[in-house]
Amino acid sequence: MGNPKAFLTIHRQEAGYRPIHDRIHDFGEVEQTLNANDRRTQASRCMDCGVPFCHWACPLGNKPPEWNDALCRGDYELAYRLLNSTNDFPEFTGRVCPALCEKACVLNLVEHEPTTNREDEAAITEMAFHENYVRTEHPERNGRRVCVVGAGPAGLVAANRLNLAGYSVTVFDRNEAAGGLLRYGIPNFKLNKAIIDRRLEVMHGEGVEFRCGVEIDVNKLPDGFDAYVIATGTPTARDLKVPGRELRGVYFALDMLAQQNRVLAGMEFNKDQAVSARGKDVLVIGGGDTGSDCIGTAHRQGCRSVTQIEIMPMPPAGPDDPQNPWPAFPRTLKTTSSHEEGCTRRWNVNTLEFLGKDGRLTGVKVQEIEWKPNPEGGRPLMVPAGKPEVIKADMALLAMGFLKPELPKVADNVVFAGDAASGASLVVRAMASGRDAAAKIDNMLRGAR
Ligand code: FAD
């Protein structure tokens, strides 16, 4: 480390977001970047712990002490090499990862000021692309062919690893472009899609074949491959089957998010197809990250107001919350950039009915509830705690998670990866799972040689 005691004198500094009045008018990334000097100073805060919990907390086994050390000394090339040794695409996690490594950082114990690993990661990777440290490899082919179904982060990592190990890899995706939820779920204000295109270009140059716009029947996989990775995600959103669900104006979150990302990519939708919040009072049902992405998107589309309701209680504000008798890690109250832009947030609210006129949504009947201990044990009981009330809304977005898909019975040479295998999760977990899938296939096919 440049200065082994830096953490004692230097405070955590985040780059922060662009000002609300500026960012609210466009879909550009909200996050700013520190200058190179401040970035290196931040990297110097890493204590290089003897037992680094950050390694353990990251599903990819990232090594922040090693690459923070290189970053703090200004050796971006080494920093990228170390970072990339465990993380195929740090430019994605550097933007959208909840940074489990930071939650596990020992500096949380001192001042609740962990190292800025996620931002450091993004900065290292941007420099690596800028300085051409991200090289196009030309792996020697081993004569084996692998089919990857699904080009989300899990499928892309599996494809990348197998390709670099010498397999000829073809990636199929039913969408018109690769990226999965990175491209068609996560809004551009969190992840600019040029970042995905840039990585796809490298993979393409290294020999990965992409066949987009092709839906594969996973019960009848295409012939001609030695092994298969199925990384098809969790395409079915959880529905809310209450009266009025059929009204125009009630949508799944992804109806809006995916369409907005397509519009930004140049696709056009007519008035009947458009899922737009322009001029509307929007109710987001679901208090998680997908709901938050809907809020940010609704603002940028020009909504009149936005309210977010969640059926679960409000999480504690943090580990030191006096109301919270339990260790709060990792679920504490999260306020995203989208919440900062303006939103009424409510917890312990159940949805009873969608109300409408002439087939269009006009409001949502809801009721406050309480969670009581179940005398018979098991899950707490939900009991009404207030009178039903109506929230005025002409757009409702269902952001209540995704159902875990039923996996088909498959042959021994098929491996599942990402959300398809685990249920809806995180980009970093999908990437780790894609890496494991590639290792499994490599072991299997090496054994068969
Ligand atoms: P996916 O990304 O879902 O990719 C699956 C791919 O398979 C898709 O491209 C799909 O078209 C394709 N496919 C499916 N079936 C077929 C078929 N039969 N034939 C061909 N192709 C097929 N995680 C984070 O860590 N940070 C975030 O900020 C974050 N934000 C999110 C925001 C939203 C709105 C959503 C919905 C999720 C978010 N997540 C976030 C979760 C994260 O995006 C997912 O966990 C991750 O993308 C899962 O990766 P995957 O590769 O398993 O699946």
PDB file of N, CA and C in Angstrom, residues 159-243:
ATOM      1  N   ALA A 159     -19.881 -17.860 -22.219  1.00  0.00           N
ATOM      2  CA  ALA A 159     -19.384 -17.822 -23.598  1.00  0.00           C
ATOM      3  C   ALA A 159     -17.951 -17.297 -23.642  1.00  0.00           C
ATOM      4  N   ASN A 160     -17.707 -16.241 -22.887  1.00  0.00           N
ATOM      5  CA  ASN A 160     -16.375 -15.629 -22.883  1.00  0.00           C
ATOM      6  C   ASN A 160     -15.317 -16.611 -22.400  1.00  0.00           C
ATOM      7  N   ARG A 161     -15.621 -17.246 -21.269  1.00  0.00           N
ATOM      8  CA  ARG A 161     -14.642 -18.191 -20.678  1.00  0.00           C
ATOM      9  C   ARG A 161     -14.381 -19.370 -21.620  1.00  0.00           C
ATOM     10  N   LEU A 162     -15.453 -19.939 -22.157  1.00  0.00           N
ATOM     11  CA  LEU A 162     -15.288 -21.121 -23.016  1.00  0.00           C
ATOM     12  C   LEU A 162     -14.556 -20.752 -24.296  1.00  0.00           C
ATOM     13  N   ASN A 163     -14.888 -19.581 -24.830  1.00  0.00           N
ATOM     14  CA  ASN A 163     -14.213 -19.139 -26.053  1.00  0.00           C
ATOM     15  C   ASN A 163     -12.715 -18.960 -25.814  1.00  0.00           C
ATOM     16  N   LEU A 164     -12.378 -18.320 -24.692  1.00  0.00           N
ATOM     17  CA  LEU A 164     -10.955 -18.089 -24.407  1.00  0.00           C
ATOM     18  C   LEU A 164     -10.228 -19.405 -24.122  1.00  0.00           C
ATOM     19  N   ALA A 165     -10.999 -20.434 -23.706  1.00  0.00           N
ATOM     20  CA  ALA A 165     -10.389 -21.752 -23.456  1.00  0.00           C
ATOM     21  C   ALA A 165     -10.282 -22.575 -24.745  1.00  0.00           C
ATOM     22  N   GLY A 166     -10.726 -22.021 -25.882  1.00  0.00           N
ATOM     23  CA  GLY A 166     -10.515 -22.695 -27.157  1.00  0.00           C
ATOM     24  C   GLY A 166     -11.761 -23.320 -27.781  1.00  0.00           C
ATOM     25  N   TYR A 167     -12.885 -23.262 -27.084  1.00  0.00           N
ATOM     26  CA  TYR A 167     -14.117 -23.824 -27.658  1.00  0.00           C
ATOM     27  C   TYR A 167     -14.684 -22.846 -28.695  1.00  0.00           C
ATOM     28  N   SER A 168     -15.375 -23.391 -29.681  1.00  0.00           N
ATOM     29  CA  SER A 168     -16.083 -22.521 -30.631  1.00  0.00           C
ATOM     30  C   SER A 168     -17.482 -22.326 -30.072  1.00  0.00           C
ATOM     31  N   VAL A 169     -17.803 -21.085 -29.751  1.00  0.00           N
ATOM     32  CA  VAL A 169     -19.034 -20.815 -28.999  1.00  0.00           C
ATOM     33  C   VAL A 169     -20.028 -20.045 -29.859  1.00  0.00           C
ATOM     34  N   THR A 170     -21.271 -20.521 -29.874  1.00  0.00           N
ATOM     35  CA  THR A 170     -22.360 -19.772 -30.504  1.00  0.00           C
ATOM     36  C   THR A 170     -23.361 -19.402 -29.420  1.00  0.00           C
ATOM     37  N   VAL A 171     -23.700 -18.114 -29.341  1.00  0.00           N
ATOM     38  CA  VAL A 171     -24.661 -17.628 -28.350  1.00  0.00           C
ATOM     39  C   VAL A 171     -25.961 -17.284 -29.071  1.00  0.00           C
ATOM     40  N   PHE A 172     -27.062 -17.887 -28.619  1.00  0.00           N
ATOM     41  CA  PHE A 172     -28.376 -17.574 -29.193  1.00  0.00           C
ATOM     42  C   PHE A 172     -29.151 -16.707 -28.204  1.00  0.00           C
ATOM     43  N   ASP A 173     -29.864 -15.729 -28.726  1.00  0.00           N
ATOM     44  CA  ASP A 173     -30.770 -14.959 -27.854  1.00  0.00           C
ATOM     45  C   ASP A 173     -32.001 -14.559 -28.650  1.00  0.00           C
ATOM     46  N   ARG A 174     -33.149 -14.632 -27.982  1.00  0.00           N
ATOM     47  CA  ARG A 174     -34.376 -14.303 -28.725  1.00  0.00           C
ATOM     48  C   ARG A 174     -34.546 -12.803 -28.926  1.00  0.00           C
ATOM     49  N   ASN A 175     -33.881 -12.011 -28.107  1.00  0.00           N
ATOM     50  CA  ASN A 175     -33.955 -10.562 -28.317  1.00  0.00           C
ATOM     51  C   ASN A 175     -33.131 -10.163 -29.541  1.00  0.00           C
ATOM     52  N   GLU A 176     -33.378  -8.944 -29.996  1.00  0.00           N
ATOM     53  CA  GLU A 176     -32.690  -8.489 -31.215  1.00  0.00           C
ATOM     54  C   GLU A 176     -31.221  -8.136 -30.948  1.00  0.00           C
ATOM     55  N   ALA A 177     -30.847  -8.022 -29.674  1.00  0.00           N
ATOM     56  CA  ALA A 177     -29.434  -7.739 -29.360  1.00  0.00           C
ATOM     57  C   ALA A 177     -29.079  -8.435 -28.049  1.00  0.00           C
ATOM     58  N   ALA A 178     -27.789  -8.685 -27.861  1.00  0.00           N
ATOM     59  CA  ALA A 178     -27.333  -9.396 -26.659  1.00  0.00           C
ATOM     60  C   ALA A 178     -27.274  -8.455 -25.451  1.00  0.00           C
ATOM     61  N   GLY A 179     -27.320  -9.068 -24.273  1.00  0.00           N
ATOM     62  CA  GLY A 179     -27.187  -8.276 -23.031  1.00  0.00           C
ATOM     63  C   GLY A 179     -28.187  -8.693 -21.965  1.00  0.00           C
ATOM     64  N   GLY A 180     -29.281  -9.330 -22.370  1.00  0.00           N
ATOM     65  CA  GLY A 180     -30.296  -9.741 -21.390  1.00  0.00           C
ATOM     66  C   GLY A 180     -30.839  -8.531 -20.647  1.00  0.00           C
ATOM     67  N   LEU A 181     -30.986  -8.677 -19.334  1.00  0.00           N
ATOM     68  CA  LEU A 181     -31.554  -7.578 -18.549  1.00  0.00           C
ATOM     69  C   LEU A 181     -30.603  -6.384 -18.449  1.00  0.00           C
ATOM     70  N   LEU A 182     -29.333  -6.608 -18.724  1.00  0.00           N
ATOM     71  CA  LEU A 182     -28.411  -5.455 -18.764  1.00  0.00           C
ATOM     72  C   LEU A 182     -28.887  -4.472 -19.830  1.00  0.00           C
ATOM     73  N   ARG A 183     -29.411  -5.046 -20.953  1.00  0.00           N
ATOM     74  CA  ARG A 183     -29.836  -4.191 -22.057  1.00  0.00           C
ATOM     75  C   ARG A 183     -31.321  -3.844 -21.986  1.00  0.00           C
ATOM     76  N   TYR A 184     -32.147  -4.826 -21.602  1.00  0.00           N
ATOM     77  CA  TYR A 184     -33.596  -4.605 -21.714  1.00  0.00           C
ATOM     78  C   TYR A 184     -34.311  -4.478 -20.372  1.00  0.00           C
ATOM     79  N   GLY A 185     -33.550  -4.440 -19.268  1.00  0.00           N
ATOM     80  CA  GLY A 185     -34.166  -4.235 -17.963  1.00  0.00           C
ATOM     81  C   GLY A 185     -33.594  -2.992 -17.312  1.00  0.00           C
ATOM     82  N   ILE A 186     -32.313  -3.021 -17.077  1.00  0.00           N
ATOM     83  CA  ILE A 186     -31.640  -1.927 -16.370  1.00  0.00           C
ATOM     84  C   ILE A 186     -31.660  -0.664 -17.238  1.00  0.00           C
ATOM     85  N   PRO A 187     -32.158   0.444 -16.684  1.00  0.00           N
ATOM     86  CA  PRO A 187     -32.259   1.664 -17.510  1.00  0.00           C
ATOM     87  C   PRO A 187     -30.896   2.231 -17.897  1.00  0.00           C
ATOM     88  N   ASN A 188     -30.911   2.976 -18.982  1.00  0.00           N
ATOM     89  CA  ASN A 188     -29.666   3.591 -19.469  1.00  0.00           C
ATOM     90  C   ASN A 188     -29.055   4.538 -18.430  1.00  0.00           C
ATOM     91  N   PHE A 189     -29.906   5.122 -17.562  1.00  0.00           N
ATOM     92  CA  PHE A 189     -29.309   6.064 -16.610  1.00  0.00           C
ATOM     93  C   PHE A 189     -28.461   5.360 -15.555  1.00  0.00           C
ATOM     94  N   LYS A 190     -28.562   4.022 -15.497  1.00  0.00           N
ATOM     95  CA  LYS A 190     -27.646   3.254 -14.638  1.00  0.00           C
ATOM     96  C   LYS A 190     -26.537   2.599 -15.471  1.00  0.00           C
ATOM     97  N   LEU A 191     -26.874   2.197 -16.672  1.00  0.00           N
ATOM     98  CA  LEU A 191     -25.889   1.500 -17.528  1.00  0.00           C
ATOM     99  C   LEU A 191     -26.128   1.891 -18.986  1.00  0.00           C
ATOM    100  N   ASN A 192     -25.241   2.712 -19.484  1.00  0.00           N
ATOM    101  CA  ASN A 192     -25.294   3.123 -20.889  1.00  0.00           C
ATOM    102  C   ASN A 192     -25.045   1.891 -21.771  1.00  0.00           C
ATOM    103  N   LYS A 193     -25.885   1.692 -22.765  1.00  0.00           N
ATOM    104  CA  LYS A 193     -25.784   0.448 -23.551  1.00  0.00           C
ATOM    105  C   LYS A 193     -24.540   0.390 -24.438  1.00  0.00           C
ATOM    106  N   ALA A 194     -23.892   1.536 -24.651  1.00  0.00           N
ATOM    107  CA  ALA A 194     -22.630   1.519 -25.402  1.00  0.00           C
ATOM    108  C   ALA A 194     -21.581   0.699 -24.647  1.00  0.00           C
ATOM    109  N   ILE A 195     -21.720   0.623 -23.345  1.00  0.00           N
ATOM    110  CA  ILE A 195     -20.777  -0.154 -22.517  1.00  0.00           C
ATOM    111  C   ILE A 195     -20.918  -1.645 -22.848  1.00  0.00           C
ATOM    112  N   ILE A 196     -22.143  -2.090 -23.096  1.00  0.00           N
ATOM    113  CA  ILE A 196     -22.358  -3.501 -23.466  1.00  0.00           C
ATOM    114  C   ILE A 196     -21.815  -3.725 -24.880  1.00  0.00           C
ATOM    115  N   ASP A 197     -22.146  -2.824 -25.787  1.00  0.00           N
ATOM    116  CA  ASP A 197     -21.710  -2.980 -27.191  1.00  0.00           C
ATOM    117  C   ASP A 197     -20.187  -3.068 -27.289  1.00  0.00           C
ATOM    118  N   ARG A 198     -19.528  -2.259 -26.487  1.00  0.00           N
ATOM    119  CA  ARG A 198     -18.060  -2.241 -26.508  1.00  0.00           C
ATOM    120  C   ARG A 198     -17.506  -3.623 -26.134  1.00  0.00           C
ATOM    121  N   ARG A 199     -18.080  -4.260 -25.126  1.00  0.00           N
ATOM    122  CA  ARG A 199     -17.605  -5.583 -24.709  1.00  0.00           C
ATOM    123  C   ARG A 199     -17.979  -6.642 -25.743  1.00  0.00           C
ATOM    124  N   LEU A 200     -19.184  -6.510 -26.316  1.00  0.00           N
ATOM    125  CA  LEU A 200     -19.597  -7.498 -27.326  1.00  0.00           C
ATOM    126  C   LEU A 200     -18.659  -7.454 -28.529  1.00  0.00           C
ATOM    127  N   GLU A 201     -18.209  -6.260 -28.848  1.00  0.00           N
ATOM    128  CA  GLU A 201     -17.279  -6.111 -29.972  1.00  0.00           C
ATOM    129  C   GLU A 201     -15.988  -6.891 -29.701  1.00  0.00           C
ATOM    130  N   VAL A 202     -15.494  -6.815 -28.457  1.00  0.00           N
ATOM    131  CA  VAL A 202     -14.275  -7.563 -28.103  1.00  0.00           C
ATOM    132  C   VAL A 202     -14.547  -9.056 -28.244  1.00  0.00           C
ATOM    133  N   MET A 203     -15.669  -9.500 -27.695  1.00  0.00           N
ATOM    134  CA  MET A 203     -15.978 -10.944 -27.745  1.00  0.00           C
ATOM    135  C   MET A 203     -16.130 -11.422 -29.189  1.00  0.00           C
ATOM    136  N   HIS A 204     -16.793 -10.602 -29.985  1.00  0.00           N
ATOM    137  CA  HIS A 204     -16.986 -10.939 -31.394  1.00  0.00           C
ATOM    138  C   HIS A 204     -15.617 -11.051 -32.087  1.00  0.00           C
ATOM    139  N   GLY A 205     -14.752 -10.095 -31.795  1.00  0.00           N
ATOM    140  CA  GLY A 205     -13.399 -10.105 -32.375  1.00  0.00           C
ATOM    141  C   GLY A 205     -12.604 -11.328 -31.937  1.00  0.00           C
ATOM    142  N   GLU A 206     -12.952 -11.856 -30.784  1.00  0.00           N
ATOM    143  CA  GLU A 206     -12.239 -13.035 -30.267  1.00  0.00           C
ATOM    144  C   GLU A 206     -12.847 -14.342 -30.774  1.00  0.00           C
ATOM    145  N   GLY A 207     -13.931 -14.221 -31.528  1.00  0.00           N
ATOM    146  CA  GLY A 207     -14.463 -15.414 -32.186  1.00  0.00           C
ATOM    147  C   GLY A 207     -15.815 -15.903 -31.701  1.00  0.00           C
ATOM    148  N   VAL A 208     -16.428 -15.255 -30.698  1.00  0.00           N
ATOM    149  CA  VAL A 208     -17.758 -15.701 -30.253  1.00  0.00           C
ATOM    150  C   VAL A 208     -18.775 -15.340 -31.336  1.00  0.00           C
ATOM    151  N   GLU A 209     -19.606 -16.326 -31.686  1.00  0.00           N
ATOM    152  CA  GLU A 209     -20.638 -16.060 -32.692  1.00  0.00           C
ATOM    153  C   GLU A 209     -21.946 -15.726 -31.976  1.00  0.00           C
ATOM    154  N   PHE A 210     -22.564 -14.604 -32.332  1.00  0.00           N
ATOM    155  CA  PHE A 210     -23.846 -14.216 -31.729  1.00  0.00           C
ATOM    156  C   PHE A 210     -24.952 -14.398 -32.748  1.00  0.00           C
ATOM    157  N   ARG A 211     -26.003 -15.116 -32.343  1.00  0.00           N
ATOM    158  CA  ARG A 211     -27.167 -15.231 -33.221  1.00  0.00           C
ATOM    159  C   ARG A 211     -28.383 -14.704 -32.462  1.00  0.00           C
ATOM    160  N   CYS A 212     -28.620 -13.408 -32.632  1.00  0.00           N
ATOM    161  CA  CYS A 212     -29.726 -12.766 -31.914  1.00  0.00           C
ATOM    162  C   CYS A 212     -31.002 -12.840 -32.740  1.00  0.00           C
ATOM    163  N   GLY A 213     -32.138 -12.664 -32.040  1.00  0.00           N
ATOM    164  CA  GLY A 213     -33.425 -12.782 -32.713  1.00  0.00           C
ATOM    165  C   GLY A 213     -33.780 -14.239 -32.991  1.00  0.00           C
ATOM    166  N   VAL A 214     -33.142 -15.168 -32.280  1.00  0.00           N
ATOM    167  CA  VAL A 214     -33.421 -16.601 -32.488  1.00  0.00           C
ATOM    168  C   VAL A 214     -33.860 -17.204 -31.157  1.00  0.00           C
ATOM    169  N   GLU A 215     -35.109 -17.680 -31.113  1.00  0.00           N
ATOM    170  CA  GLU A 215     -35.609 -18.321 -29.882  1.00  0.00           C
ATOM    171  C   GLU A 215     -35.311 -19.815 -29.960  1.00  0.00           C
ATOM    172  N   ILE A 216     -34.728 -20.339 -28.901  1.00  0.00           N
ATOM    173  CA  ILE A 216     -34.383 -21.763 -28.876  1.00  0.00           C
ATOM    174  C   ILE A 216     -35.389 -22.491 -27.979  1.00  0.00           C
ATOM    175  N   ASP A 217     -35.879 -23.623 -28.456  1.00  0.00           N
ATOM    176  CA  ASP A 217     -36.719 -24.479 -27.612  1.00  0.00           C
ATOM    177  C   ASP A 217     -35.777 -25.293 -26.730  1.00  0.00           C
ATOM    178  N   VAL A 218     -35.768 -24.989 -25.426  1.00  0.00           N
ATOM    179  CA  VAL A 218     -34.756 -25.624 -24.569  1.00  0.00           C
ATOM    180  C   VAL A 218     -35.037 -27.116 -24.359  1.00  0.00           C
ATOM    181  N   ASN A 219     -36.215 -27.571 -24.771  1.00  0.00           N
ATOM    182  CA  ASN A 219     -36.485 -29.017 -24.736  1.00  0.00           C
ATOM    183  C   ASN A 219     -35.974 -29.711 -25.994  1.00  0.00           C
ATOM    184  N   LYS A 220     -35.555 -28.920 -26.958  1.00  0.00           N
ATOM    185  CA  LYS A 220     -35.104 -29.491 -28.230  1.00  0.00           C
ATOM    186  C   LYS A 220     -33.913 -28.649 -28.707  1.00  0.00           C
ATOM    187  N   LEU A 221     -32.793 -28.863 -28.041  1.00  0.00           N
ATOM    188  CA  LEU A 221     -31.629 -28.005 -28.304  1.00  0.00           C
ATOM    189  C   LEU A 221     -31.050 -28.302 -29.686  1.00  0.00           C
ATOM    190  N   PRO A 222     -30.461 -27.305 -30.333  1.00  0.00           N
ATOM    191  CA  PRO A 222     -29.957 -27.518 -31.702  1.00  0.00           C
ATOM    192  C   PRO A 222     -28.845 -28.571 -31.742  1.00  0.00           C
ATOM    193  N   ASP A 223     -28.822 -29.321 -32.841  1.00  0.00           N
ATOM    194  CA  ASP A 223     -27.781 -30.347 -33.017  1.00  0.00           C
ATOM    195  C   ASP A 223     -26.450 -29.685 -33.345  1.00  0.00           C
ATOM    196  N   GLY A 224     -25.389 -30.476 -33.241  1.00  0.00           N
ATOM    197  CA  GLY A 224     -24.090 -30.032 -33.725  1.00  0.00           C
ATOM    198  C   GLY A 224     -23.198 -29.433 -32.660  1.00  0.00           C
ATOM    199  N   PHE A 225     -23.604 -29.522 -31.386  1.00  0.00           N
ATOM    200  CA  PHE A 225     -22.766 -28.972 -30.312  1.00  0.00           C
ATOM    201  C   PHE A 225     -22.377 -30.080 -29.338  1.00  0.00           C
ATOM    202  N   ASP A 226     -21.202 -29.920 -28.726  1.00  0.00           N
ATOM    203  CA  ASP A 226     -20.747 -30.917 -27.752  1.00  0.00           C
ATOM    204  C   ASP A 226     -21.358 -30.678 -26.370  1.00  0.00           C
ATOM    205  N   ALA A 227     -21.725 -29.422 -26.093  1.00  0.00           N
ATOM    206  CA  ALA A 227     -22.322 -29.107 -24.783  1.00  0.00           C
ATOM    207  C   ALA A 227     -23.139 -27.827 -24.905  1.00  0.00           C
ATOM    208  N   TYR A 228     -23.972 -27.609 -23.870  1.00  0.00           N
ATOM    209  CA  TYR A 228     -24.921 -26.484 -23.914  1.00  0.00           C
ATOM    210  C   TYR A 228     -24.938 -25.773 -22.558  1.00  0.00           C
ATOM    211  N   VAL A 229     -25.032 -24.449 -22.595  1.00  0.00           N
ATOM    212  CA  VAL A 229     -25.305 -23.676 -21.377  1.00  0.00           C
ATOM    213  C   VAL A 229     -26.675 -23.045 -21.570  1.00  0.00           C
ATOM    214  N   ILE A 230     -27.560 -23.266 -20.622  1.00  0.00           N
ATOM    215  CA  ILE A 230     -28.876 -22.611 -20.700  1.00  0.00           C
ATOM    216  C   ILE A 230     -28.900 -21.499 -19.660  1.00  0.00           C
ATOM    217  N   ALA A 231     -28.959 -20.262 -20.137  1.00  0.00           N
ATOM    218  CA  ALA A 231     -28.913 -19.081 -19.257  1.00  0.00           C
ATOM    219  C   ALA A 231     -30.034 -18.147 -19.686  1.00  0.00           C
ATOM    220  N   THR A 232     -31.251 -18.658 -19.538  1.00  0.00           N
ATOM    221  CA  THR A 232     -32.406 -17.963 -20.114  1.00  0.00           C
ATOM    222  C   THR A 232     -33.118 -17.031 -19.127  1.00  0.00           C
ATOM    223  N   GLY A 233     -32.556 -16.845 -17.930  1.00  0.00           N
ATOM    224  CA  GLY A 233     -33.112 -15.874 -16.999  1.00  0.00           C
ATOM    225  C   GLY A 233     -34.451 -16.295 -16.413  1.00  0.00           C
ATOM    226  N   THR A 234     -35.154 -15.297 -15.884  1.00  0.00           N
ATOM    227  CA  THR A 234     -36.473 -15.538 -15.268  1.00  0.00           C
ATOM    228  C   THR A 234     -37.498 -14.668 -15.997  1.00  0.00           C
ATOM    229  N   PRO A 235     -37.987 -15.136 -17.131  1.00  0.00           N
ATOM    230  CA  PRO A 235     -38.815 -14.237 -17.955  1.00  0.00           C
ATOM    231  C   PRO A 235     -40.220 -13.953 -17.415  1.00  0.00           C
ATOM    232  N   THR A 236     -40.694 -14.727 -16.422  1.00  0.00           N
ATOM    233  CA  THR A 236     -42.091 -14.524 -15.996  1.00  0.00           C
ATOM    234  C   THR A 236     -42.173 -13.653 -14.742  1.00  0.00           C
ATOM    235  N   ALA A 237     -42.774 -12.477 -14.908  1.00  0.00           N
ATOM    236  CA  ALA A 237     -42.914 -11.552 -13.776  1.00  0.00           C
ATOM    237  C   ALA A 237     -44.069 -11.997 -12.885  1.00  0.00           C
ATOM    238  N   ARG A 238     -43.935 -11.731 -11.578  1.00  0.00           N
ATOM    239  CA  ARG A 238     -45.020 -12.058 -10.647  1.00  0.00           C
ATOM    240  C   ARG A 238     -46.193 -11.117 -10.919  1.00  0.00           C
ATOM    241  N   ASP A 239     -47.385 -11.704 -11.041  1.00  0.00           N
ATOM    242  CA  ASP A 239     -48.579 -10.915 -11.377  1.00  0.00           C
ATOM    243  C   ASP A 239     -49.366 -10.592 -10.105  1.00  0.00           C
ATOM    244  N   LEU A 240     -50.335  -9.709 -10.236  1.00  0.00           N
ATOM    245  CA  LEU A 240     -51.178  -9.337  -9.094  1.00  0.00           C
ATOM    246  C   LEU A 240     -52.626  -9.536  -9.524  1.00  0.00           C
ATOM    247  N   LYS A 241     -53.164 -10.703  -9.172  1.00  0.00           N
ATOM    248  CA  LYS A 241     -54.478 -11.051  -9.722  1.00  0.00           C
ATOM    249  C   LYS A 241     -55.593 -10.538  -8.813  1.00  0.00           C
ATOM    250  N   VAL A 242     -55.804  -9.229  -8.843  1.00  0.00           N
ATOM    251  CA  VAL A 242     -56.907  -8.618  -8.093  1.00  0.00           C
ATOM    252  C   VAL A 242     -57.877  -8.036  -9.123  1.00  0.00           C
ATOM    253  N   PRO A 243     -59.129  -7.745  -8.703  1.00  0.00           N
ATOM    254  CA  PRO A 243     -60.100  -7.203  -9.665  1.00  0.00           C
ATOM    255  C   PRO A 243     -59.553  -5.962 -10.377  1.00  0.00           C
TER     256      PRO A 243
END
